[in-house]
JSON list of C-alpha atoms in Angstrom, two decimals:
[
{"chain": "A", "resi": 6, "resn": "GLN", "atom": "CA", "xyz": [0.00, 0.00, 0.00]},
{"chain": "A", "resi": 7, "resn": "LYS", "atom": "CA", "xyz": [1.55, 3.25, -1.14]},
{"chain": "A", "resi": 8, "resn": "GLU", "atom": "CA", "xyz": [1.44, 5.79, 1.68]},
{"chain": "A", "resi": 9, "resn": "VAL", "atom": "CA", "xyz": [1.61, 9.55, 1.81]},
{"chain": "A", "resi": 10, "resn": "GLU", "atom": "CA", "xyz": [2.00, 10.96, 5.29]},
{"chain": "A", "resi": 11, "resn": "GLN", "atom": "CA", "xyz": [1.59, 14.55, 6.35]},
{"chain": "A", "resi": 12, "resn": "ASN", "atom": "CA", "xyz": [2.72, 15.70, 9.77]},
{"chain": "A", "resi": 13, "resn": "SER", "atom": "CA", "xyz": [-0.13, 16.09, 12.14]},
{"chain": "A", "resi": 14, "resn": "GLY", "atom": "CA", "xyz": [-1.78, 19.45, 12.51]},
{"chain": "A", "resi": 15, "resn": "PRO", "atom": "CA", "xyz": [-3.35, 21.78, 12.82]},
{"chain": "A", "resi": 16, "resn": "LEU", "atom": "CA", "xyz": [-0.60, 24.30, 12.26]},
{"chain": "A", "resi": 17, "resn": "SER", "atom": "CA", "xyz": [-0.98, 27.85, 13.47]},
{"chain": "A", "resi": 18, "resn": "VAL", "atom": "CA", "xyz": [1.38, 30.68, 12.54]},
{"chain": "A", "resi": 19, "resn": "PRO", "atom": "CA", "xyz": [1.20, 34.46, 12.96]},
{"chain": "A", "resi": 20, "resn": "GLU", "atom": "CA", "xyz": [0.68, 36.68, 9.95]},
{"chain": "A", "resi": 21, "resn": "GLY", "atom": "CA", "xyz": [3.96, 37.36, 8.17]},
{"chain": "A", "resi": 22, "resn": "ALA", "atom": "CA", "xyz": [5.66, 34.19, 9.41]},
{"chain": "A", "resi": 23, "resn": "ILE", "atom": "CA", "xyz": [6.90, 31.26, 7.35]},
{"chain": "A", "resi": 24, "resn": "ALA", "atom": "CA", "xyz": [4.65, 28.20, 7.38]},
{"chain": "A", "resi": 25, "resn": "SER", "atom": "CA", "xyz": [6.37, 24.88, 6.76]},
{"chain": "A", "resi": 26, "resn": "LEU", "atom": "CA", "xyz": [4.30, 21.92, 5.65]},
{"chain": "A", "resi": 27, "resn": "ASN", "atom": "CA", "xyz": [5.88, 18.50, 5.36]},
{"chain": "A", "resi": 28, "resn": "CYS", "atom": "CA", "xyz": [5.06, 15.28, 3.57]},
{"chain": "A", "resi": 29, "resn": "THR", "atom": "CA", "xyz": [6.74, 11.88, 3.33]},
{"chain": "A", "resi": 30, "resn": "TYR", "atom": "CA", "xyz": [5.94, 9.11, 0.88]},
{"chain": "A", "resi": 31, "resn": "SER", "atom": "CA", "xyz": [6.69, 5.42, 0.72]},
{"chain": "A", "resi": 32, "resn": "ASP", "atom": "CA", "xyz": [6.95, 4.67, -3.02]},
{"chain": "A", "resi": 33, "resn": "ARG", "atom": "CA", "xyz": [10.59, 5.11, -4.00]},
{"chain": "A", "resi": 34, "resn": "VAL", "atom": "CA", "xyz": [9.81, 5.27, -7.72]},
{"chain": "A", "resi": 35, "resn": "SER", "atom": "CA", "xyz": [7.39, 8.18, -7.45]},
{"chain": "A", "resi": 36, "resn": "GLN", "atom": "CA", "xyz": [8.23, 10.89, -9.97]},
{"chain": "A", "resi": 37, "resn": "SER", "atom": "CA", "xyz": [5.60, 13.59, -9.60]},
{"chain": "A", "resi": 38, "resn": "PHE", "atom": "CA", "xyz": [4.67, 15.56, -6.52]},
{"chain": "A", "resi": 39, "resn": "PHE", "atom": "CA", "xyz": [1.93, 18.11, -6.00]},
{"chain": "A", "resi": 40, "resn": "TRP", "atom": "CA", "xyz": [0.55, 20.45, -3.38]},
{"chain": "A", "resi": 41, "resn": "TYR", "atom": "CA", "xyz": [-3.12, 21.31, -3.33]},
{"chain": "A", "resi": 42, "resn": "ARG", "atom": "CA", "xyz": [-4.89, 23.92, -1.23]},
{"chain": "A", "resi": 43, "resn": "GLN", "atom": "CA", "xyz": [-8.45, 23.30, -0.11]},
{"chain": "A", "resi": 44, "resn": "TYR", "atom": "CA", "xyz": [-10.55, 25.97, 1.52]},
{"chain": "A", "resi": 45, "resn": "SER", "atom": "CA", "xyz": [-13.38, 24.83, 3.75]},
{"chain": "A", "resi": 46, "resn": "GLY", "atom": "CA", "xyz": [-16.35, 23.76, 1.65]},
{"chain": "A", "resi": 47, "resn": "LYS", "atom": "CA", "xyz": [-14.40, 24.01, -1.60]},
{"chain": "A", "resi": 48, "resn": "SER", "atom": "CA", "xyz": [-12.56, 21.57, -3.83]},
{"chain": "A", "resi": 49, "resn": "PRO", "atom": "CA", "xyz": [-8.76, 21.17, -3.93]},
{"chain": "A", "resi": 50, "resn": "GLU", "atom": "CA", "xyz": [-6.83, 23.69, -5.99]},
{"chain": "A", "resi": 51, "resn": "LEU", "atom": "CA", "xyz": [-3.43, 22.85, -7.46]},
{"chain": "A", "resi": 52, "resn": "ILE", "atom": "CA", "xyz": [-0.83, 25.32, -6.24]},
{"chain": "A", "resi": 53, "resn": "MET", "atom": "CA", "xyz": [2.53, 23.65, -6.87]},
{"chain": "A", "resi": 54, "resn": "SER", "atom": "CA", "xyz": [4.00, 20.75, -8.78]},
{"chain": "A", "resi": 55, "resn": "ILE", "atom": "CA", "xyz": [7.59, 19.52, -8.53]},
{"chain": "A", "resi": 56, "resn": "TYR", "atom": "CA", "xyz": [9.37, 16.75, -10.37]},
{"chain": "A", "resi": 57, "resn": "SER", "atom": "CA", "xyz": [13.10, 17.18, -9.65]},
{"chain": "A", "resi": 58, "resn": "ASN", "atom": "CA", "xyz": [15.16, 17.26, -6.48]},
{"chain": "A", "resi": 59, "resn": "GLY", "atom": "CA", "xyz": [15.67, 20.72, -5.08]},
{"chain": "A", "resi": 60, "resn": "ASP", "atom": "CA", "xyz": [13.55, 23.82, -4.67]},
{"chain": "A", "resi": 61, "resn": "LYS", "atom": "CA", "xyz": [10.89, 25.31, -6.89]},
{"chain": "A", "resi": 62, "resn": "GLU", "atom": "CA", "xyz": [9.64, 28.78, -6.13]},
{"chain": "A", "resi": 63, "resn": "ASP", "atom": "CA", "xyz": [6.40, 30.43, -7.20]},
{"chain": "A", "resi": 64, "resn": "GLY", "atom": "CA", "xyz": [5.68, 33.74, -5.55]},
{"chain": "A", "resi": 65, "resn": "ARG", "atom": "CA", "xyz": [5.43, 33.21, -1.80]},
{"chain": "A", "resi": 66, "resn": "PHE", "atom": "CA", "xyz": [5.39, 29.42, -2.21]},
{"chain": "A", "resi": 67, "resn": "THR", "atom": "CA", "xyz": [8.45, 27.16, -2.36]},
{"chain": "A", "resi": 68, "resn": "ALA", "atom": "CA", "xyz": [8.23, 23.42, -2.87]},
{"chain": "A", "resi": 69, "resn": "GLN", "atom": "CA", "xyz": [11.21, 21.33, -1.82]},
{"chain": "A", "resi": 70, "resn": "LEU", "atom": "CA", "xyz": [11.83, 17.76, -2.95]},
{"chain": "A", "resi": 71, "resn": "ASN", "atom": "CA", "xyz": [14.33, 15.24, -1.64]},
{"chain": "A", "resi": 72, "resn": "LYS", "atom": "CA", "xyz": [13.81, 11.90, -3.35]},
{"chain": "A", "resi": 73, "resn": "ALA", "atom": "CA", "xyz": [16.57, 10.16, -1.40]},
{"chain": "A", "resi": 74, "resn": "SER", "atom": "CA", "xyz": [14.77, 10.96, 1.84]},
{"chain": "A", "resi": 75, "resn": "GLN", "atom": "CA", "xyz": [11.34, 10.54, 0.22]},
{"chain": "A", "resi": 76, "resn": "TYR", "atom": "CA", "xyz": [10.34, 13.92, 1.49]},
{"chain": "A", "resi": 77, "resn": "VAL", "atom": "CA", "xyz": [8.53, 16.87, -0.04]},
{"chain": "A", "resi": 78, "resn": "SER", "atom": "CA", "xyz": [7.69, 20.11, 1.68]},
{"chain": "A", "resi": 79, "resn": "LEU", "atom": "CA", "xyz": [5.90, 23.38, 1.05]},
{"chain": "A", "resi": 80, "resn": "LEU", "atom": "CA", "xyz": [7.05, 26.67, 2.49]},
{"chain": "A", "resi": 81, "resn": "ILE", "atom": "CA", "xyz": [4.75, 29.66, 2.56]},
{"chain": "A", "resi": 82, "resn": "ARG", "atom": "CA", "xyz": [6.58, 32.92, 3.15]},
{"chain": "A", "resi": 83, "resn": "ASP", "atom": "CA", "xyz": [4.91, 36.03, 4.55]},
{"chain": "A", "resi": 84, "resn": "SER", "atom": "CA", "xyz": [1.85, 34.00, 5.51]},
{"chain": "A", "resi": 85, "resn": "GLN", "atom": "CA", "xyz": [-1.47, 35.78, 5.14]},
{"chain": "A", "resi": 86, "resn": "PRO", "atom": "CA", "xyz": [-4.85, 35.03, 6.76]},
{"chain": "A", "resi": 87, "resn": "SER", "atom": "CA", "xyz": [-6.05, 34.13, 3.25]},
{"chain": "A", "resi": 88, "resn": "ASP", "atom": "CA", "xyz": [-3.58, 31.21, 3.33]},
{"chain": "A", "resi": 89, "resn": "SER", "atom": "CA", "xyz": [-5.66, 29.58, 6.06]},
{"chain": "A", "resi": 90, "resn": "ALA", "atom": "CA", "xyz": [-6.78, 26.32, 4.48]},
{"chain": "A", "resi": 91, "resn": "THR", "atom": "CA", "xyz": [-6.06, 22.61, 4.37]},
{"chain": "A", "resi": 92, "resn": "TYR", "atom": "CA", "xyz": [-3.00, 21.68, 2.31]},
{"chain": "A", "resi": 93, "resn": "LEU", "atom": "CA", "xyz": [-2.90, 18.30, 0.61]},
{"chain": "A", "resi": 94, "resn": "CYS", "atom": "CA", "xyz": [0.25, 16.59, -0.56]},
{"chain": "A", "resi": 95, "resn": "ALA", "atom": "CA", "xyz": [-0.17, 14.29, -3.58]},
{"chain": "A", "resi": 96, "resn": "VAL", "atom": "CA", "xyz": [2.31, 11.80, -4.99]},
{"chain": "A", "resi": 97, "resn": "ASN", "atom": "CA", "xyz": [2.09, 9.64, -8.06]},
{"chain": "A", "resi": 98, "resn": "SER", "atom": "CA", "xyz": [2.35, 5.92, -7.47]},
{"chain": "A", "resi": 99, "resn": "LEU", "atom": "CA", "xyz": [2.52, 2.99, -9.83]},
{"chain": "A", "resi": 100, "resn": "THR", "atom": "CA", "xyz": [-0.14, 0.32, -9.80]},
{"chain": "A", "resi": 101, "resn": "GLY", "atom": "CA", "xyz": [0.80, -2.23, -12.41]},
{"chain": "A", "resi": 102, "resn": "ALA", "atom": "CA", "xyz": [1.21, -0.49, -15.73]},
{"chain": "A", "resi": 103, "resn": "ASN", "atom": "CA", "xyz": [-0.69, 2.56, -14.62]},
{"chain": "A", "resi": 104, "resn": "SER", "atom": "CA", "xyz": [-0.07, 5.30, -12.16]},
{"chain": "A", "resi": 105, "resn": "LYS", "atom": "CA", "xyz": [-2.36, 7.32, -9.95]},
{"chain": "A", "resi": 106, "resn": "LEU", "atom": "CA", "xyz": [-2.18, 10.12, -7.46]},
{"chain": "A", "resi": 107, "resn": "THR", "atom": "CA", "xyz": [-2.21, 9.22, -3.78]},
{"chain": "A", "resi": 108, "resn": "PHE", "atom": "CA", "xyz": [-3.14, 12.02, -1.40]},
{"chain": "A", "resi": 109, "resn": "GLY", "atom": "CA", "xyz": [-2.13, 12.62, 2.17]},
{"chain": "A", "resi": 110, "resn": "LYS", "atom": "CA", "xyz": [-4.85, 13.40, 4.67]},
{"chain": "A", "resi": 111, "resn": "GLY", "atom": "CA", "xyz": [-3.91, 17.05, 4.66]},
{"chain": "A", "resi": 112, "resn": "ILE", "atom": "CA", "xyz": [-2.80, 19.54, 7.24]},
{"chain": "A", "resi": 113, "resn": "THR", "atom": "CA", "xyz": [-4.89, 22.50, 8.28]},
{"chain": "A", "resi": 114, "resn": "LEU", "atom": "CA", "xyz": [-3.05, 25.81, 8.41]},
{"chain": "A", "resi": 115, "resn": "SER", "atom": "CA", "xyz": [-4.37, 28.75, 10.38]},
{"chain": "A", "resi": 116, "resn": "VAL", "atom": "CA", "xyz": [-2.71, 32.15, 9.96]},
{"chain": "A", "resi": 117, "resn": "ARG", "atom": "CA", "xyz": [-3.41, 34.46, 12.90]},
{"chain": "A", "resi": 118, "resn": "PRO", "atom": "CA", "xyz": [-3.81, 38.17, 12.06]},
{"chain": "B", "resi": 4, "resn": "LYS", "atom": "CA", "xyz": [-10.83, 28.23, -20.67]},
{"chain": "B", "resi": 5, "resn": "ALA", "atom": "CA", "xyz": [-13.72, 26.87, -18.64]},
{"chain": "B", "resi": 6, "resn": "GLY", "atom": "CA", "xyz": [-12.87, 24.70, -15.67]},
{"chain": "B", "resi": 7, "resn": "VAL", "atom": "CA", "xyz": [-14.13, 21.29, -14.66]},
{"chain": "B", "resi": 8, "resn": "THR", "atom": "CA", "xyz": [-17.86, 21.17, -14.09]},
{"chain": "B", "resi": 9, "resn": "GLN", "atom": "CA", "xyz": [-19.82, 18.67, -12.05]},
{"chain": "B", "resi": 10, "resn": "THR", "atom": "CA", "xyz": [-23.52, 18.10, -11.76]},
{"chain": "B", "resi": 11, "resn": "PRO", "atom": "CA", "xyz": [-25.46, 17.99, -9.62]},
{"chain": "B", "resi": 12, "resn": "ARG", "atom": "CA", "xyz": [-23.75, 19.94, -6.85]},
{"chain": "B", "resi": 13, "resn": "TYR", "atom": "CA", "xyz": [-25.88, 18.50, -4.08]},
{"chain": "B", "resi": 14, "resn": "LEU", "atom": "CA", "xyz": [-27.86, 15.31, -3.84]},
{"chain": "B", "resi": 15, "resn": "ILE", "atom": "CA", "xyz": [-29.87, 13.60, -1.14]},
{"chain": "B", "resi": 16, "resn": "LYS", "atom": "CA", "xyz": [-30.71, 9.94, -1.63]},
{"chain": "B", "resi": 17, "resn": "THR", "atom": "CA", "xyz": [-32.14, 7.11, 0.44]},
{"chain": "B", "resi": 18, "resn": "ARG", "atom": "CA", "xyz": [-30.36, 3.88, 1.28]},
{"chain": "B", "resi": 19, "resn": "GLY", "atom": "CA", "xyz": [-30.76, 1.32, -1.46]},
{"chain": "B", "resi": 20, "resn": "GLN", "atom": "CA", "xyz": [-31.21, 3.85, -4.25]},
{"chain": "B", "resi": 21, "resn": "GLN", "atom": "CA", "xyz": [-28.70, 4.48, -6.99]},
{"chain": "B", "resi": 22, "resn": "VAL", "atom": "CA", "xyz": [-27.16, 7.72, -8.16]},
{"chain": "B", "resi": 23, "resn": "THR", "atom": "CA", "xyz": [-25.37, 9.01, -11.24]},
{"chain": "B", "resi": 24, "resn": "LEU", "atom": "CA", "xyz": [-22.93, 11.90, -11.09]},
{"chain": "B", "resi": 25, "resn": "SER", "atom": "CA", "xyz": [-21.60, 13.77, -14.10]},
{"chain": "B", "resi": 26, "resn": "CYS", "atom": "CA", "xyz": [-18.30, 15.47, -14.83]},
{"chain": "B", "resi": 27, "resn": "SER", "atom": "CA", "xyz": [-17.21, 17.58, -17.80]},
{"chain": "B", "resi": 28, "resn": "PRO", "atom": "CA", "xyz": [-13.44, 18.03, -17.98]},
{"chain": "B", "resi": 29, "resn": "ILE", "atom": "CA", "xyz": [-11.49, 21.06, -19.12]},
{"chain": "B", "resi": 30, "resn": "SER", "atom": "CA", "xyz": [-11.68, 21.40, -22.88]},
{"chain": "B", "resi": 31, "resn": "GLY", "atom": "CA", "xyz": [-8.97, 19.31, -24.49]},
{"chain": "B", "resi": 32, "resn": "HIS", "atom": "CA", "xyz": [-8.39, 17.15, -21.42]},
{"chain": "B", "resi": 33, "resn": "ARG", "atom": "CA", "xyz": [-8.90, 13.47, -22.04]},
{"chain": "B", "resi": 34, "resn": "SER", "atom": "CA", "xyz": [-8.32, 12.04, -18.57]},
{"chain": "B", "resi": 35, "resn": "VAL", "atom": "CA", "xyz": [-10.92, 12.12, -15.83]},
{"chain": "B", "resi": 36, "resn": "SER", "atom": "CA", "xyz": [-10.29, 10.77, -12.34]},
{"chain": "B", "resi": 37, "resn": "TRP", "atom": "CA", "xyz": [-12.89, 10.36, -9.62]},
{"chain": "B", "resi": 38, "resn": "TYR", "atom": "CA", "xyz": [-12.30, 10.67, -5.89]},
{"chain": "B", "resi": 39, "resn": "GLN", "atom": "CA", "xyz": [-14.34, 10.27, -2.75]},
{"chain": "B", "resi": 40, "resn": "GLN", "atom": "CA", "xyz": [-13.58, 12.67, 0.09]},
{"chain": "B", "resi": 41, "resn": "THR", "atom": "CA", "xyz": [-14.72, 12.09, 3.65]},
{"chain": "B", "resi": 42, "resn": "PRO", "atom": "CA", "xyz": [-13.48, 13.68, 6.88]},
{"chain": "B", "resi": 43, "resn": "GLY", "atom": "CA", "xyz": [-12.16, 10.37, 8.19]},
{"chain": "B", "resi": 44, "resn": "GLN", "atom": "CA", "xyz": [-10.53, 8.90, 5.09]},
{"chain": "B", "resi": 45, "resn": "GLY", "atom": "CA", "xyz": [-9.50, 11.99, 3.17]},
{"chain": "B", "resi": 46, "resn": "LEU", "atom": "CA", "xyz": [-9.30, 11.82, -0.62]},
{"chain": "B", "resi": 47, "resn": "GLN", "atom": "CA", "xyz": [-9.69, 8.28, -1.88]},
{"chain": "B", "resi": 48, "resn": "PHE", "atom": "CA", "xyz": [-9.12, 7.38, -5.54]},
{"chain": "B", "resi": 49, "resn": "LEU", "atom": "CA", "xyz": [-12.06, 5.68, -7.24]},
{"chain": "B", "resi": 50, "resn": "PHE", "atom": "CA", "xyz": [-11.04, 5.30, -10.88]},
{"chain": "B", "resi": 51, "resn": "GLU", "atom": "CA", "xyz": [-9.54, 7.02, -13.88]},
{"chain": "B", "resi": 52, "resn": "TYR", "atom": "CA", "xyz": [-10.80, 7.11, -17.44]},
{"chain": "B", "resi": 53, "resn": "PHE", "atom": "CA", "xyz": [-8.77, 8.06, -20.47]},
{"chain": "B", "resi": 54, "resn": "SER", "atom": "CA", "xyz": [-10.09, 7.99, -24.01]},
{"chain": "B", "resi": 55, "resn": "GLU", "atom": "CA", "xyz": [-13.20, 6.11, -22.87]},
{"chain": "B", "resi": 56, "resn": "THR", "atom": "CA", "xyz": [-11.16, 3.35, -21.19]},
{"chain": "B", "resi": 57, "resn": "GLN", "atom": "CA", "xyz": [-10.81, 2.74, -17.48]},
{"chain": "B", "resi": 58, "resn": "ARG", "atom": "CA", "xyz": [-7.06, 2.96, -16.86]},
{"chain": "B", "resi": 59, "resn": "ASN", "atom": "CA", "xyz": [-6.95, 2.49, -13.12]},
{"chain": "B", "resi": 60, "resn": "LYS", "atom": "CA", "xyz": [-9.25, 1.58, -10.27]},
{"chain": "B", "resi": 61, "resn": "GLY", "atom": "CA", "xyz": [-9.11, 2.12, -6.53]},
{"chain": "B", "resi": 62, "resn": "ASN", "atom": "CA", "xyz": [-10.21, -0.19, -3.74]},
{"chain": "B", "resi": 63, "resn": "PHE", "atom": "CA", "xyz": [-13.93, 0.39, -3.84]},
{"chain": "B", "resi": 64, "resn": "PRO", "atom": "CA", "xyz": [-16.70, -2.22, -4.16]},
{"chain": "B", "resi": 65, "resn": "GLY", "atom": "CA", "xyz": [-18.29, -3.01, -7.48]},
{"chain": "B", "resi": 66, "resn": "ARG", "atom": "CA", "xyz": [-21.26, -0.80, -6.57]},
{"chain": "B", "resi": 67, "resn": "PHE", "atom": "CA", "xyz": [-19.10, 2.07, -7.76]},
{"chain": "B", "resi": 68, "resn": "SER", "atom": "CA", "xyz": [-18.76, 2.23, -11.51]},
{"chain": "B", "resi": 69, "resn": "GLY", "atom": "CA", "xyz": [-18.05, 4.77, -14.16]},
{"chain": "B", "resi": 70, "resn": "ARG", "atom": "CA", "xyz": [-17.75, 5.45, -17.82]},
{"chain": "B", "resi": 71, "resn": "GLN", "atom": "CA", "xyz": [-16.41, 8.04, -20.20]},
{"chain": "B", "resi": 72, "resn": "PHE", "atom": "CA", "xyz": [-17.92, 9.26, -23.42]},
{"chain": "B", "resi": 73, "resn": "SER", "atom": "CA", "xyz": [-16.25, 10.18, -26.68]},
{"chain": "B", "resi": 74, "resn": "ASN", "atom": "CA", "xyz": [-16.38, 13.88, -25.74]},
{"chain": "B", "resi": 75, "resn": "SER", "atom": "CA", "xyz": [-14.41, 13.03, -22.55]},
{"chain": "B", "resi": 76, "resn": "ARG", "atom": "CA", "xyz": [-17.38, 13.71, -20.28]},
{"chain": "B", "resi": 77, "resn": "SER", "atom": "CA", "xyz": [-17.58, 11.12, -17.54]},
{"chain": "B", "resi": 78, "resn": "GLU", "atom": "CA", "xyz": [-20.22, 9.71, -15.28]},
{"chain": "B", "resi": 79, "resn": "MET", "atom": "CA", "xyz": [-19.96, 7.67, -12.14]},
{"chain": "B", "resi": 80, "resn": "ASN", "atom": "CA", "xyz": [-22.71, 5.52, -10.74]},
{"chain": "B", "resi": 81, "resn": "VAL", "atom": "CA", "xyz": [-23.22, 4.20, -7.25]},
{"chain": "B", "resi": 82, "resn": "SER", "atom": "CA", "xyz": [-25.81, 1.49, -6.85]},
{"chain": "B", "resi": 83, "resn": "THR", "atom": "CA", "xyz": [-27.49, 0.23, -3.68]},
{"chain": "B", "resi": 84, "resn": "LEU", "atom": "CA", "xyz": [-26.47, 3.28, -1.70]},
{"chain": "B", "resi": 85, "resn": "GLU", "atom": "CA", "xyz": [-25.28, 2.87, 1.87]},
{"chain": "B", "resi": 86, "resn": "LEU", "atom": "CA", "xyz": [-25.09, 5.47, 4.63]},
{"chain": "B", "resi": 87, "resn": "GLY", "atom": "CA", "xyz": [-21.30, 5.30, 4.39]},
{"chain": "B", "resi": 88, "resn": "ASP", "atom": "CA", "xyz": [-21.42, 6.53, 0.81]},
{"chain": "B", "resi": 89, "resn": "SER", "atom": "CA", "xyz": [-22.24, 10.02, 2.06]},
{"chain": "B", "resi": 90, "resn": "ALA", "atom": "CA", "xyz": [-19.28, 12.07, 0.91]},
{"chain": "B", "resi": 91, "resn": "LEU", "atom": "CA", "xyz": [-18.01, 14.74, -1.42]},
{"chain": "B", "resi": 92, "resn": "TYR", "atom": "CA", "xyz": [-17.37, 13.21, -4.84]},
{"chain": "B", "resi": 93, "resn": "LEU", "atom": "CA", "xyz": [-14.75, 15.02, -6.84]},
{"chain": "B", "resi": 94, "resn": "CYS", "atom": "CA", "xyz": [-13.66, 14.61, -10.37]},
{"chain": "B", "resi": 95, "resn": "ALA", "atom": "CA", "xyz": [-10.37, 15.88, -11.71]},
{"chain": "B", "resi": 96, "resn": "SER", "atom": "CA", "xyz": [-9.29, 16.33, -15.28]},
{"chain": "B", "resi": 97, "resn": "SER", "atom": "CA", "xyz": [-5.84, 16.05, -16.75]},
{"chain": "B", "resi": 98, "resn": "SER", "atom": "CA", "xyz": [-4.44, 16.46, -20.21]},
{"chain": "B", "resi": 99, "resn": "SER", "atom": "CA", "xyz": [-3.01, 12.92, -20.15]},
{"chain": "B", "resi": 100, "resn": "SER", "atom": "CA", "xyz": [-3.31, 9.73, -18.21]},
{"chain": "B", "resi": 101, "resn": "GLY", "atom": "CA", "xyz": [-1.48, 9.01, -15.01]},
{"chain": "B", "resi": 102, "resn": "SER", "atom": "CA", "xyz": [0.24, 11.43, -12.75]},
{"chain": "B", "resi": 103, "resn": "HIS", "atom": "CA", "xyz": [0.10, 14.66, -14.66]},
{"chain": "B", "resi": 104, "resn": "GLU", "atom": "CA", "xyz": [-1.36, 17.75, -13.06]},
{"chain": "B", "resi": 105, "resn": "GLN", "atom": "CA", "xyz": [-4.99, 17.25, -12.17]},
{"chain": "B", "resi": 106, "resn": "TYR", "atom": "CA", "xyz": [-7.58, 20.00, -11.86]},
{"chain": "B", "resi": 107, "resn": "PHE", "atom": "CA", "xyz": [-10.60, 19.45, -9.69]},
{"chain": "B", "resi": 108, "resn": "GLY", "atom": "CA", "xyz": [-14.22, 20.30, -10.23]},
{"chain": "B", "resi": 109, "resn": "PRO", "atom": "CA", "xyz": [-16.38, 21.76, -7.46]},
{"chain": "B", "resi": 110, "resn": "GLY", "atom": "CA", "xyz": [-17.63, 18.34, -6.39]},
{"chain": "B", "resi": 111, "resn": "THR", "atom": "CA", "xyz": [-20.98, 16.73, -5.74]},
{"chain": "B", "resi": 112, "resn": "ARG", "atom": "CA", "xyz": [-22.05, 16.53, -2.12]},
{"chain": "B", "resi": 113, "resn": "LEU", "atom": "CA", "xyz": [-23.99, 13.27, -1.69]},
{"chain": "B", "resi": 114, "resn": "THR", "atom": "CA", "xyz": [-25.99, 12.64, 1.44]},
{"chain": "B", "resi": 115, "resn": "VAL", "atom": "CA", "xyz": [-27.51, 9.20, 1.97]},
{"chain": "B", "resi": 116, "resn": "THR", "atom": "CA", "xyz": [-30.29, 8.97, 4.55]}
]
């Protein structure tokens, strides 16, 4: 069973701080990694994708991937109250000849004004 | 470009009934994946369709089925509804099969009484 684990939350940070969200995965051959943001009562929204080891930056968001450690993280700089949401980590996994996305259970971030 | 659309948005059914949910992917996308989201289990993969063929299937009973039409629109059907089927059903479209970036629709909230 391919697993995607997200560190337990909820996570609360003050406005302007850096929020660090972590995710580990069990399938060593995974190649694609994604972060989704889900506001309460809404559907998940893709915010970052990363495929290679290292950092990928997009505005205030930075995704970090370390395939050797099977670890992917999302940093949110200058956190805003509008960043308060549940963040889902998703990893591709192979099932036979096909692959699918496996999601972590998510971590809820609260940004305090 | 229009996003993923799902109908209906809300549905209330009685145990034992069946239900059909519809999903129209982003124009040009040929892959549609279906997920069930519940507070306890998170996002669980149901199945993926690509070019009218089921490419992958999650660990759900045979009561859950789906299909895809030549215009890439997809439907999922749940027969003999159980109370535990109450959930948010999400479909996600992707330009290709497998682990490429997936974009979610707003979901169908199903309540089984």
